[in-house]
DNA sequence: TATGAATGAGTGTTCATTCAT
DNA sequence: GATGAATGAACACTCATTCAT
C-alpha cells in the first residue's frame, strides 16, 4: 500500500513501540504489524534490528548537545544568571512536553549497559555536558559573576542535578524542578 | 550432584548473569547452565522467572534505606557537617567496592519502566531518600547549622546529586565524587 | 500431617480434579497439591499415573453391570413393564444425582480411544448391557409380554437409548428422559 | 522444501495425528515432524494451537446439519418411510466409510467437556438433529403416515438411536445398525 | 521495492518420574 | 510411609533472519 512512506513509518512505529515496551521487548514483528510494512521490507531499509536501533539512537541524540541548550556566546555579565536558569528550565520543559522521547532515551541508556557502542556514546554526551558547564562557569568567573572555588565540582553538580531531575520526572517522582534548578544556579553565582 | 547448595547457587548465578546481560537477556537456561542446576530444579525454588527476579529485587533493595546510611539520631550541632559528608562518601564507596551490585540495581531500574511493581518500589526508595534529606536538613536548621532558605530544594539537590554520582560512576564517567559531594554539603551548611 | 488417610485422600482428590480437568490435564502435581500429599507418597501407593488411573477406572465401573440395575429374577409377567421402566429411570436418576461421576466416566470413555485397555473394558460393559436387554426381552417373550419380531434390534434400541440419554444429560442437552424411556419401553411391550 | 502445499499438509497431518492420539496428545512438534513443516511455519498459518483446532472443528462440523441428511422437502406420503430409513442408513454408511473422521469428531466431543466453545457448538448440532426429527415427524403426522402419540419423545428416540449407533460403531461394538435403524423407523410409522 | 512463506534457535514452563533421607 | 530436591523430555510459542518471487 504505502509506497514512498515506508521509511518514516518504520521509524515512527519503532519509536512508539520502544517507548512503551523497551528495546528488547519490541520485536520486528511488532514493528511490521504496527507500521503495516512487511518484515523483509524493513530489512530492505535496515539490514538488522541492531542497525535499526543504531539509527534511532543517532536520531535521538543527534541534537542533544550542550551548546544547543546553553549557547555560550549569548552569555554576558548581566544576563548570566537569568540565562543559565532559563536555559536549564527550557531543557527540562522540553522533556516534560515530550515524555515519550525521554522514555525512549531512557531505554537506550538502560540498554547501554549491554552495548558498548551506546555506552561510549552516552558517556560522551554526558561528559560533554559536564565539560560544557565547566567552560560556562569559567566564562562566568572571567565575567566576575561566578564564585571562586572548585569550579569543576560546581559544574559537575549542575550537570548531575539537571540530568537527574529529568530522570526523576520520568519516573514520576515529584521534584520541584524549577526551584531545585534555580537554587542550584544561585549556588554557583556570586552573591549580588 | 549439588545437594544443599542449590538455592544460593541459583541466586549467585542469576546475579552474575544479570549483571552482565541484564534482566531480559538472562534466561533460565543460562542460569541453569551456569549454576549446574536443571531448569525444573530452579522452578522448585522459584515458581517463575518473575518470582525469581522479585526475590533478587527484594534482596538488593532490602537495606537500601536513608536511615541505614544517614542515621539521624547520631547527628549533633558539632558533627553535622562531617557526618553528612562522611555518610554520603560511605555510600558512594560501597558502590565503588561492589560495582556488580550497582550494575544489577541499574538493570532493575531500567526494567522498572516496564514493570509497575518495580517502578513503584524504586520510586518509594528514591522518594524516601529525598524526604530523609529534608528531615535531616530541618534538624540541622533547628541545631542552627543549616542555612535558612528553601529547605526542600536543597534536600532534593543533595538527593539528586548523590544518586546521580553513583549512576555516573557506574557508567564509567569520571566525576570527582568526593569533591562534588563535599561541595554539595558545604553549600547547604551555614558558613562558619 | 495425614497419616492413615492418604490413600482415600488421593483417590478423592484425583476424582474431583479429573471431573473438572479431564484425565490428561490432571497432573500428579495437581493431585499432590489438592490432597496435601507429596508426590513420592502418591507413588508409594500407585507406581505410576497410569496405575492410578487404572485403579480409578476399576472403582468407577466395578458395579456398572446390567444385573445391578435390571435384576432379571425379579421380573414377572405382571410387573415386567413397570419394572423395566422403573429400573431404567432409576439408572438415569443415579446419574442425575451424581453428575460428577458421569463426568469422570465420560472422560475415561473419551480417553479410551487412545488406550486399548480401557477401550476393551468399556466395550465389554456396553456389550453386556446390550446382551442383558436381549436376555430380558427373551424372558419377556417367554412370559408373553413382549412383542414378536426382531428381539436383537429392539434390545439394542433400548441399550442405545438408555446409554445416550445419559450422554445428552451430561452435555446439558434437554431430553425428556422419562417420557423417552417410557416410550421406548412401551414400544417393545405387547399391547395390553 | 514444500512450497505451496504447506497449508493442506498441516491440516492433513493434524487430522491424522488427532485421529490417532487425540487433541491434547497431538503436539505442534508432532504435526511439524509429520508434515515436514517447521513449527514457526505452522504458526504462520495458525496463530496458535487453539486456532488450528478451531479451524479443524469448523471443517469437520460445517456440513453436519439435519437438512443435509434428511431433506424435508423431498418427503411425501408415499416415500416417507423409505426415505427416513434410507437417509439414516446413508448417514451411518458415511461414517463407516470414513472412520477416521468419526474418530476425530469423537475426540472433539470428548474435549468439549473442557472447552466451552466446542461444548456449545456440539450441543447446538445435536439439538438441531433432535428438532429436525421432531419437525419431520410433525410433517409425517400431517401426511397421515406417523402414529399419533408423544411426537417429541419419538423424535428424540430417533435422534438418540442414530447418534449412538455411530458411537458404538466407532468403539467397535457390534450393533446391527441397519436392522436397528429400520426398527426404530417402523416404530414411529403408522402401521400399514 | 516489496512480500508470503519459511526456519533454527531459543523462550518460559510443565510433565511424570526418581533419588537420598 | 513420607518427603524435599532433582531431572530429561516435552510443551506452546516467539525471535531475528532469509529465501524465492
mmCIF file of N, CA and C in Angstrom, chain D residues 28-139:
data_model
loop_
_atom_site.group_PDB
_atom_site.id
_atom_site.type_symbol
_atom_site.label_atom_id
_atom_site.label_comp_id
_atom_site.label_asym_id
_atom_site.label_seq_id
_atom_site.Cartn_x
_atom_site.Cartn_y
_atom_site.Cartn_z
ATOM 1 N N UNK D 28 2.247 -29.698 18.552
ATOM 2 C CA UNK D 28 2.671 -28.998 17.336
ATOM 3 C C UNK D 28 3.969 -29.595 16.798
ATOM 4 N N UNK D 29 4.806 -30.079 17.693
ATOM 5 C CA UNK D 29 6.035 -30.717 17.237
ATOM 6 C C UNK D 29 5.721 -31.949 16.401
ATOM 7 N N UNK D 30 4.734 -32.707 16.853
ATOM 8 C CA UNK D 30 4.350 -33.899 16.093
ATOM 9 C C UNK D 30 3.829 -33.516 14.717
ATOM 10 N N UNK D 31 2.979 -32.496 14.704
ATOM 11 C CA UNK D 31 2.423 -32.052 13.422
ATOM 12 C C UNK D 31 3.547 -31.552 12.519
ATOM 13 N N UNK D 32 4.468 -30.808 13.102
ATOM 14 C CA UNK D 32 5.584 -30.285 12.318
ATOM 15 C C UNK D 32 6.412 -31.430 11.733
ATOM 16 N N UNK D 33 6.678 -32.411 12.577
ATOM 17 C CA UNK D 33 7.502 -33.534 12.133
ATOM 18 C C UNK D 33 6.809 -34.308 11.020
ATOM 19 N N UNK D 34 5.545 -34.634 11.260
ATOM 20 C CA UNK D 34 4.799 -35.439 10.280
ATOM 21 C C UNK D 34 4.639 -34.711 8.955
ATOM 22 N N UNK D 35 4.362 -33.416 9.026
ATOM 23 C CA UNK D 35 4.114 -32.674 7.796
ATOM 24 C C UNK D 35 5.418 -32.234 7.128
ATOM 25 N N UNK D 36 6.517 -32.336 7.852
ATOM 26 C CA UNK D 36 7.777 -31.872 7.309
ATOM 27 C C UNK D 36 7.869 -30.355 7.252
ATOM 28 N N UNK D 37 7.043 -29.715 8.058
ATOM 29 C CA UNK D 37 6.998 -28.247 8.074
ATOM 30 C C UNK D 37 7.436 -27.770 9.452
ATOM 31 N N UNK D 38 8.194 -26.706 9.456
ATOM 32 C CA UNK D 38 8.704 -26.232 10.748
ATOM 33 C C UNK D 38 7.577 -25.651 11.600
ATOM 34 N N UNK D 39 7.801 -25.667 12.900
ATOM 35 C CA UNK D 39 6.788 -25.134 13.798
ATOM 36 C C UNK D 39 6.453 -23.675 13.492
ATOM 37 N N UNK D 40 7.417 -22.812 13.329
ATOM 38 C CA UNK D 40 7.052 -21.424 13.023
ATOM 39 C C UNK D 40 6.223 -21.306 11.753
ATOM 40 N N UNK D 41 6.458 -22.205 10.801
ATOM 41 C CA UNK D 41 5.657 -22.145 9.576
ATOM 42 C C UNK D 41 4.196 -22.463 9.885
ATOM 43 N N UNK D 42 3.990 -23.377 10.798
ATOM 44 C CA UNK D 42 2.614 -23.664 11.213
ATOM 45 C C UNK D 42 1.996 -22.424 11.848
ATOM 46 N N UNK D 43 2.791 -21.744 12.654
ATOM 47 C CA UNK D 43 2.281 -20.523 13.272
ATOM 48 C C UNK D 43 2.031 -19.426 12.236
ATOM 49 N N UNK D 44 2.664 -19.571 11.106
ATOM 50 C CA UNK D 44 2.402 -18.615 10.037
ATOM 51 C C UNK D 44 0.952 -18.744 9.555
ATOM 52 N N UNK D 45 0.432 -19.951 9.627
ATOM 53 C CA UNK D 45 -0.942 -20.173 9.165
ATOM 54 C C UNK D 45 -1.959 -20.114 10.296
ATOM 55 N N UNK D 46 -1.556 -20.599 11.447
ATOM 56 C CA UNK D 46 -2.477 -20.626 12.585
ATOM 57 C C UNK D 46 -1.778 -19.998 13.783
ATOM 58 N N UNK D 47 -2.392 -18.964 14.294
ATOM 59 C CA UNK D 47 -1.686 -18.173 15.295
ATOM 60 C C UNK D 47 -1.515 -18.875 16.639
ATOM 61 N N UNK D 48 -2.166 -20.011 16.788
ATOM 62 C CA UNK D 48 -1.956 -20.802 17.999
ATOM 63 C C UNK D 48 -2.510 -22.197 17.762
ATOM 64 N N UNK D 49 -2.181 -23.102 18.638
ATOM 65 C CA UNK D 49 -2.719 -24.452 18.516
ATOM 66 C C UNK D 49 -4.242 -24.406 18.597
ATOM 67 N N UNK D 50 -4.728 -23.558 19.481
ATOM 68 C CA UNK D 50 -6.171 -23.446 19.655
ATOM 69 C C UNK D 50 -6.839 -23.022 18.349
ATOM 70 N N UNK D 51 -6.251 -22.058 17.681
ATOM 71 C CA UNK D 51 -6.822 -21.583 16.425
ATOM 72 C C UNK D 51 -6.820 -22.708 15.389
ATOM 73 N N UNK D 52 -5.759 -23.483 15.374
ATOM 74 C CA UNK D 52 -5.708 -24.625 14.456
ATOM 75 C C UNK D 52 -6.834 -25.611 14.761
ATOM 76 N N UNK D 53 -6.990 -25.924 16.038
ATOM 77 C CA UNK D 53 -8.052 -26.861 16.417
ATOM 78 C C UNK D 53 -9.431 -26.304 16.060
ATOM 79 N N UNK D 54 -9.620 -25.005 16.330
ATOM 80 C CA UNK D 54 -10.901 -24.389 15.969
ATOM 81 C C UNK D 54 -11.181 -24.561 14.481
ATOM 82 N N UNK D 55 -10.129 -24.356 13.711
ATOM 83 C CA UNK D 55 -10.279 -24.465 12.260
ATOM 84 C C UNK D 55 -10.695 -25.889 11.876
ATOM 85 N N UNK D 56 -10.037 -26.865 12.455
ATOM 86 C CA UNK D 56 -10.384 -28.254 12.160
ATOM 87 C C UNK D 56 -11.821 -28.546 12.592
ATOM 88 N N UNK D 57 -12.156 -28.010 13.740
ATOM 89 C CA UNK D 57 -13.525 -28.211 14.242
ATOM 90 C C UNK D 57 -14.550 -27.727 13.229
ATOM 91 N N UNK D 58 -14.354 -26.500 12.766
ATOM 92 C CA UNK D 58 -15.294 -25.934 11.796
ATOM 93 C C UNK D 58 -15.344 -26.791 10.534
ATOM 94 N N UNK D 59 -14.151 -27.192 10.099
ATOM 95 C CA UNK D 59 -14.055 -28.030 8.911
ATOM 96 C C UNK D 59 -14.904 -29.292 9.046
ATOM 97 N N UNK D 60 -14.816 -29.904 10.197
ATOM 98 C CA UNK D 60 -15.471 -31.192 10.404
ATOM 99 C C UNK D 60 -16.985 -31.062 10.546
ATOM 100 N N UNK D 61 -17.417 -29.990 11.212
ATOM 101 C CA UNK D 61 -18.831 -29.905 11.547
ATOM 102 C C UNK D 61 -19.617 -28.996 10.612
ATOM 103 N N UNK D 62 -18.890 -28.415 9.638
ATOM 104 C CA UNK D 62 -19.557 -27.452 8.770
ATOM 105 C C UNK D 62 -20.821 -28.027 8.116
ATOM 106 N N UNK D 63 -20.687 -29.220 7.585
ATOM 107 C CA UNK D 63 -21.796 -29.774 6.806
ATOM 108 C C UNK D 63 -22.622 -30.787 7.574
ATOM 109 N N UNK D 64 -22.400 -30.829 8.859
ATOM 110 C CA UNK D 64 -23.152 -31.804 9.642
ATOM 111 C C UNK D 64 -24.445 -31.172 10.131
ATOM 112 N N UNK D 65 -25.420 -31.112 9.230
ATOM 113 C CA UNK D 65 -26.712 -30.500 9.539
ATOM 114 C C UNK D 65 -27.822 -31.497 9.198
ATOM 115 N N UNK D 66 -28.908 -31.411 9.929
ATOM 116 C CA UNK D 66 -30.021 -32.338 9.726
ATOM 117 C C UNK D 66 -30.522 -32.320 8.282
ATOM 118 N N UNK D 67 -30.720 -31.115 7.768
ATOM 119 C CA UNK D 67 -31.270 -30.982 6.413
ATOM 120 C C UNK D 67 -30.357 -31.618 5.361
ATOM 121 N N UNK D 68 -29.063 -31.622 5.699
ATOM 122 C CA UNK D 68 -28.088 -32.222 4.789
ATOM 123 C C UNK D 68 -28.401 -33.711 4.574
ATOM 124 N N UNK D 69 -28.837 -34.338 5.633
ATOM 125 C CA UNK D 69 -29.072 -35.790 5.551
ATOM 126 C C UNK D 69 -30.544 -36.133 5.374
ATOM 127 N N UNK D 70 -31.400 -35.301 5.948
ATOM 128 C CA UNK D 70 -32.842 -35.552 5.850
ATOM 129 C C UNK D 70 -33.529 -34.341 5.222
ATOM 130 N N UNK D 71 -33.434 -34.220 3.888
ATOM 131 C CA UNK D 71 -34.025 -33.045 3.221
ATOM 132 C C UNK D 71 -35.549 -33.137 3.236
ATOM 133 N N UNK D 72 -36.161 -32.336 4.108
ATOM 134 C CA UNK D 72 -37.578 -32.486 4.396
ATOM 135 C C UNK D 72 -38.473 -32.240 3.192
ATOM 136 N N UNK D 73 -38.021 -31.389 2.298
ATOM 137 C CA UNK D 73 -38.893 -31.064 1.163
ATOM 138 C C UNK D 73 -38.997 -32.210 0.162
ATOM 139 N N UNK D 74 -38.235 -33.235 0.349
ATOM 140 C CA UNK D 74 -38.349 -34.384 -0.567
ATOM 141 C C UNK D 74 -39.307 -35.439 -0.026
ATOM 142 N N UNK D 75 -39.769 -35.250 1.212
ATOM 143 C CA UNK D 75 -40.605 -36.284 1.837
ATOM 144 C C UNK D 75 -42.065 -36.145 1.400
ATOM 145 N N UNK D 76 -42.662 -37.268 1.013
ATOM 146 C CA UNK D 76 -44.097 -37.279 0.668
ATOM 147 C C UNK D 76 -44.752 -38.423 1.429
ATOM 148 N N UNK D 77 -46.085 -38.458 1.310
ATOM 149 C CA UNK D 77 -46.863 -39.540 1.952
ATOM 150 C C UNK D 77 -46.343 -40.919 1.539
ATOM 151 N N UNK D 78 -45.995 -41.026 0.267
ATOM 152 C CA UNK D 78 -45.645 -42.354 -0.247
ATOM 153 C C UNK D 78 -44.218 -42.777 0.059
ATOM 154 N N UNK D 79 -43.285 -41.796 0.006
ATOM 155 C CA UNK D 79 -41.884 -42.207 0.190
ATOM 156 C C UNK D 79 -41.388 -42.014 1.617
ATOM 157 N N UNK D 80 -42.258 -41.547 2.504
ATOM 158 C CA UNK D 80 -41.817 -41.141 3.835
ATOM 159 C C UNK D 80 -41.016 -42.224 4.557
ATOM 160 N N UNK D 81 -41.592 -43.370 4.656
ATOM 161 C CA UNK D 81 -40.956 -44.457 5.402
ATOM 162 C C UNK D 81 -39.620 -44.841 4.777
ATOM 163 N N UNK D 82 -39.625 -44.964 3.457
ATOM 164 C CA UNK D 82 -38.412 -45.393 2.769
ATOM 165 C C UNK D 82 -37.309 -44.339 2.885
ATOM 166 N N UNK D 83 -37.703 -43.073 2.697
ATOM 167 C CA UNK D 83 -36.710 -42.003 2.766
ATOM 168 C C UNK D 83 -36.087 -41.895 4.159
ATOM 169 N N UNK D 84 -36.949 -41.935 5.170
ATOM 170 C CA UNK D 84 -36.447 -41.820 6.538
ATOM 171 C C UNK D 84 -35.437 -42.926 6.826
ATOM 172 N N UNK D 85 -35.777 -44.118 6.395
ATOM 173 C CA UNK D 85 -34.858 -45.245 6.573
ATOM 174 C C UNK D 85 -33.567 -45.035 5.795
ATOM 175 N N UNK D 86 -33.706 -44.750 4.513
ATOM 176 C CA UNK D 86 -32.520 -44.634 3.656
ATOM 177 C C UNK D 86 -31.597 -43.495 4.078
ATOM 178 N N UNK D 87 -32.214 -42.351 4.393
ATOM 179 C CA UNK D 87 -31.383 -41.208 4.774
ATOM 180 C C UNK D 87 -30.547 -41.518 6.018
ATOM 181 N N UNK D 88 -31.175 -42.178 6.977
ATOM 182 C CA UNK D 88 -30.434 -42.541 8.187
ATOM 183 C C UNK D 88 -29.313 -43.507 7.881
ATOM 184 N N UNK D 89 -29.638 -44.513 7.046
ATOM 185 C CA UNK D 89 -28.609 -45.501 6.703
ATOM 186 C C UNK D 89 -27.471 -44.839 5.930
ATOM 187 N N UNK D 90 -27.838 -43.884 5.105
ATOM 188 C CA UNK D 90 -26.830 -43.142 4.356
ATOM 189 C C UNK D 90 -25.845 -42.458 5.302
ATOM 190 N N UNK D 91 -26.386 -41.807 6.320
ATOM 191 C CA UNK D 91 -25.543 -41.123 7.303
ATOM 192 C C UNK D 91 -24.607 -42.129 7.983
ATOM 193 N N UNK D 92 -25.174 -43.263 8.378
ATOM 194 C CA UNK D 92 -24.352 -44.274 9.050
ATOM 195 C C UNK D 92 -23.267 -44.799 8.122
ATOM 196 N N UNK D 93 -23.642 -44.975 6.867
ATOM 197 C CA UNK D 93 -22.671 -45.522 5.931
ATOM 198 C C UNK D 93 -21.505 -44.562 5.715
ATOM 199 N N UNK D 94 -21.824 -43.278 5.675
ATOM 200 C CA UNK D 94 -20.746 -42.297 5.540
ATOM 201 C C UNK D 94 -19.713 -42.468 6.635
ATOM 202 N N UNK D 95 -20.211 -42.669 7.826
ATOM 203 C CA UNK D 95 -19.283 -42.851 8.933
ATOM 204 C C UNK D 95 -18.481 -44.125 8.795
ATOM 205 N N UNK D 96 -19.169 -45.181 8.374
ATOM 206 C CA UNK D 96 -18.449 -46.453 8.236
ATOM 207 C C UNK D 96 -17.361 -46.356 7.177
ATOM 208 N N UNK D 97 -17.635 -45.491 6.185
ATOM 209 C CA UNK D 97 -16.653 -45.359 5.105
ATOM 210 C C UNK D 97 -15.504 -44.428 5.489
ATOM 211 N N UNK D 98 -15.736 -43.614 6.469
ATOM 212 C CA UNK D 98 -14.692 -42.671 6.876
ATOM 213 C C UNK D 98 -14.542 -42.678 8.394
ATOM 214 N N UNK D 99 -14.042 -43.796 8.894
ATOM 215 C CA UNK D 99 -13.992 -43.926 10.359
ATOM 216 C C UNK D 99 -13.039 -42.928 10.987
ATOM 217 N N UNK D 100 -12.032 -42.477 10.232
ATOM 218 C CA UNK D 100 -11.095 -41.512 10.802
ATOM 219 C C UNK D 100 -11.811 -40.221 11.201
ATOM 220 N N UNK D 101 -12.663 -39.739 10.306
ATOM 221 C CA UNK D 101 -13.407 -38.523 10.618
ATOM 222 C C UNK D 101 -14.215 -38.716 11.891
ATOM 223 N N UNK D 102 -14.846 -39.853 11.987
ATOM 224 C CA UNK D 102 -15.658 -40.136 13.168
ATOM 225 C C UNK D 102 -14.807 -40.108 14.428
ATOM 226 N N UNK D 103 -13.609 -40.670 14.305
ATOM 227 C CA UNK D 103 -12.702 -40.666 15.453
ATOM 228 C C UNK D 103 -12.376 -39.242 15.887
ATOM 229 N N UNK D 104 -12.037 -38.432 14.900
ATOM 230 C CA UNK D 104 -11.666 -37.044 15.222
ATOM 231 C C UNK D 104 -12.840 -36.323 15.864
ATOM 232 N N UNK D 105 -13.996 -36.499 15.239
ATOM 233 C CA UNK D 105 -15.192 -35.872 15.800
ATOM 234 C C UNK D 105 -15.369 -36.282 17.246
ATOM 235 N N UNK D 106 -15.159 -37.570 17.489
ATOM 236 C CA UNK D 106 -15.310 -38.046 18.851
ATOM 237 C C UNK D 106 -14.305 -37.427 19.802
ATOM 238 N N UNK D 107 -13.103 -37.184 19.312
ATOM 239 C CA UNK D 107 -12.118 -36.516 20.167
ATOM 240 C C UNK D 107 -12.577 -35.108 20.509
ATOM 241 N N UNK D 108 -13.148 -34.446 19.530
ATOM 242 C CA UNK D 108 -13.636 -33.089 19.814
ATOM 243 C C UNK D 108 -14.763 -33.137 20.841
ATOM 244 N N UNK D 109 -15.647 -34.139 20.675
ATOM 245 C CA UNK D 109 -16.747 -34.257 21.628
ATOM 246 C C UNK D 109 -16.201 -34.537 23.028
ATOM 247 N N UNK D 110 -15.202 -35.409 23.093
ATOM 248 C CA UNK D 110 -14.604 -35.693 24.398
ATOM 249 C C UNK D 110 -13.947 -34.462 24.990
ATOM 250 N N UNK D 111 -13.341 -33.662 24.117
ATOM 251 C CA UNK D 111 -12.648 -32.471 24.571
ATOM 252 C C UNK D 111 -13.625 -31.371 24.966
ATOM 253 N N UNK D 112 -14.844 -31.451 24.407
ATOM 254 C CA UNK D 112 -15.805 -30.366 24.621
ATOM 255 C C UNK D 112 -16.105 -30.184 26.104
ATOM 256 N N UNK D 113 -15.924 -31.242 26.890
ATOM 257 C CA UNK D 113 -16.161 -31.124 28.319
ATOM 258 C C UNK D 113 -15.276 -30.073 28.955
ATOM 259 N N UNK D 114 -14.115 -29.808 28.308
ATOM 260 C CA UNK D 114 -13.199 -28.835 28.885
ATOM 261 C C UNK D 114 -13.134 -27.549 28.072
ATOM 262 N N UNK D 115 -13.996 -27.455 27.095
ATOM 263 C CA UNK D 115 -13.928 -26.285 26.221
ATOM 264 C C UNK D 115 -15.333 -25.791 25.913
ATOM 265 N N UNK D 116 -15.654 -24.663 26.539
ATOM 266 C CA UNK D 116 -16.974 -24.088 26.380
ATOM 267 C C UNK D 116 -17.404 -23.939 24.921
ATOM 268 N N UNK D 117 -16.484 -23.410 24.110
ATOM 269 C CA UNK D 117 -16.864 -23.087 22.737
ATOM 270 C C UNK D 117 -17.325 -24.345 21.997
ATOM 271 N N UNK D 118 -16.503 -25.401 22.080
ATOM 272 C CA UNK D 118 -16.882 -26.638 21.404
ATOM 273 C C UNK D 118 -18.161 -27.185 22.005
ATOM 274 N N UNK D 119 -18.237 -27.157 23.307
ATOM 275 C CA UNK D 119 -19.396 -27.664 24.009
ATOM 276 C C UNK D 119 -20.671 -27.044 23.444
ATOM 277 N N UNK D 120 -20.672 -25.735 23.365
ATOM 278 C CA UNK D 120 -21.864 -25.036 22.880
ATOM 279 C C UNK D 120 -22.210 -25.450 21.451
ATOM 280 N N UNK D 121 -21.182 -25.498 20.620
ATOM 281 C CA UNK D 121 -21.444 -25.800 19.213
ATOM 282 C C UNK D 121 -21.956 -27.226 19.037
ATOM 283 N N UNK D 122 -21.379 -28.149 19.770
ATOM 284 C CA UNK D 122 -21.811 -29.541 19.641
ATOM 285 C C UNK D 122 -23.234 -29.708 20.164
ATOM 286 N N UNK D 123 -23.507 -29.060 21.273
ATOM 287 C CA UNK D 123 -24.884 -29.089 21.782
ATOM 288 C C UNK D 123 -25.850 -28.576 20.727
ATOM 289 N N UNK D 124 -25.453 -27.495 20.079
ATOM 290 C CA UNK D 124 -26.299 -26.899 19.052
ATOM 291 C C UNK D 124 -26.589 -27.894 17.936
ATOM 292 N N UNK D 125 -25.519 -28.566 17.500
ATOM 293 C CA UNK D 125 -25.676 -29.506 16.388
ATOM 294 C C UNK D 125 -26.596 -30.662 16.773
ATOM 295 N N UNK D 126 -26.352 -31.234 17.951
ATOM 296 C CA UNK D 126 -27.173 -32.376 18.363
ATOM 297 C C UNK D 126 -28.619 -31.947 18.596
ATOM 298 N N UNK D 127 -28.772 -30.786 19.204
ATOM 299 C CA UNK D 127 -30.129 -30.278 19.431
ATOM 300 C C UNK D 127 -30.843 -30.068 18.098
ATOM 301 N N UNK D 128 -30.086 -29.595 17.136
ATOM 302 C CA UNK D 128 -30.695 -29.343 15.834
ATOM 303 C C UNK D 128 -31.178 -30.644 15.193
ATOM 304 N N UNK D 129 -30.452 -31.711 15.434
ATOM 305 C CA UNK D 129 -30.913 -33.009 14.923
ATOM 306 C C UNK D 129 -32.210 -33.438 15.627
ATOM 307 N N UNK D 130 -32.242 -33.279 16.946
ATOM 308 C CA UNK D 130 -33.465 -33.643 17.676
ATOM 309 C C UNK D 130 -34.647 -32.821 17.164
ATOM 310 N N UNK D 131 -34.430 -31.526 16.999
ATOM 311 C CA UNK D 131 -35.503 -30.670 16.495
ATOM 312 C C UNK D 131 -35.893 -31.062 15.072
ATOM 313 N N UNK D 132 -34.885 -31.397 14.286
ATOM 314 C CA UNK D 132 -35.153 -31.802 12.914
ATOM 315 C C UNK D 132 -36.074 -33.017 12.857
ATOM 316 N N UNK D 133 -35.757 -34.006 13.662
ATOM 317 C CA UNK D 133 -36.628 -35.193 13.672
ATOM 318 C C UNK D 133 -38.041 -34.825 14.114
ATOM 319 N N UNK D 134 -38.134 -33.897 15.062
ATOM 320 C CA UNK D 134 -39.467 -33.502 15.513
ATOM 321 C C UNK D 134 -40.248 -32.843 14.372
ATOM 322 N N UNK D 135 -39.610 -31.930 13.666
ATOM 323 C CA UNK D 135 -40.292 -31.281 12.539
ATOM 324 C C UNK D 135 -40.694 -32.308 11.489
ATOM 325 N N UNK D 136 -39.775 -33.255 11.267
ATOM 326 C CA UNK D 136 -40.059 -34.276 10.250
ATOM 327 C C UNK D 136 -41.248 -35.143 10.650
ATOM 328 N N UNK D 137 -41.284 -35.516 11.934
ATOM 329 C CA UNK D 137 -42.410 -36.364 12.373
ATOM 330 C C UNK D 137 -43.724 -35.592 12.335
ATOM 331 N N UNK D 138 -43.666 -34.306 12.650
ATOM 332 C CA UNK D 138 -44.885 -33.495 12.561
ATOM 333 C C UNK D 138 -45.387 -33.459 11.123
ATOM 334 N N UNK D 139 -44.452 -33.318 10.200
ATOM 335 C CA UNK D 139 -44.828 -33.364 8.794
ATOM 336 C C UNK D 139 -45.487 -34.705 8.470
#
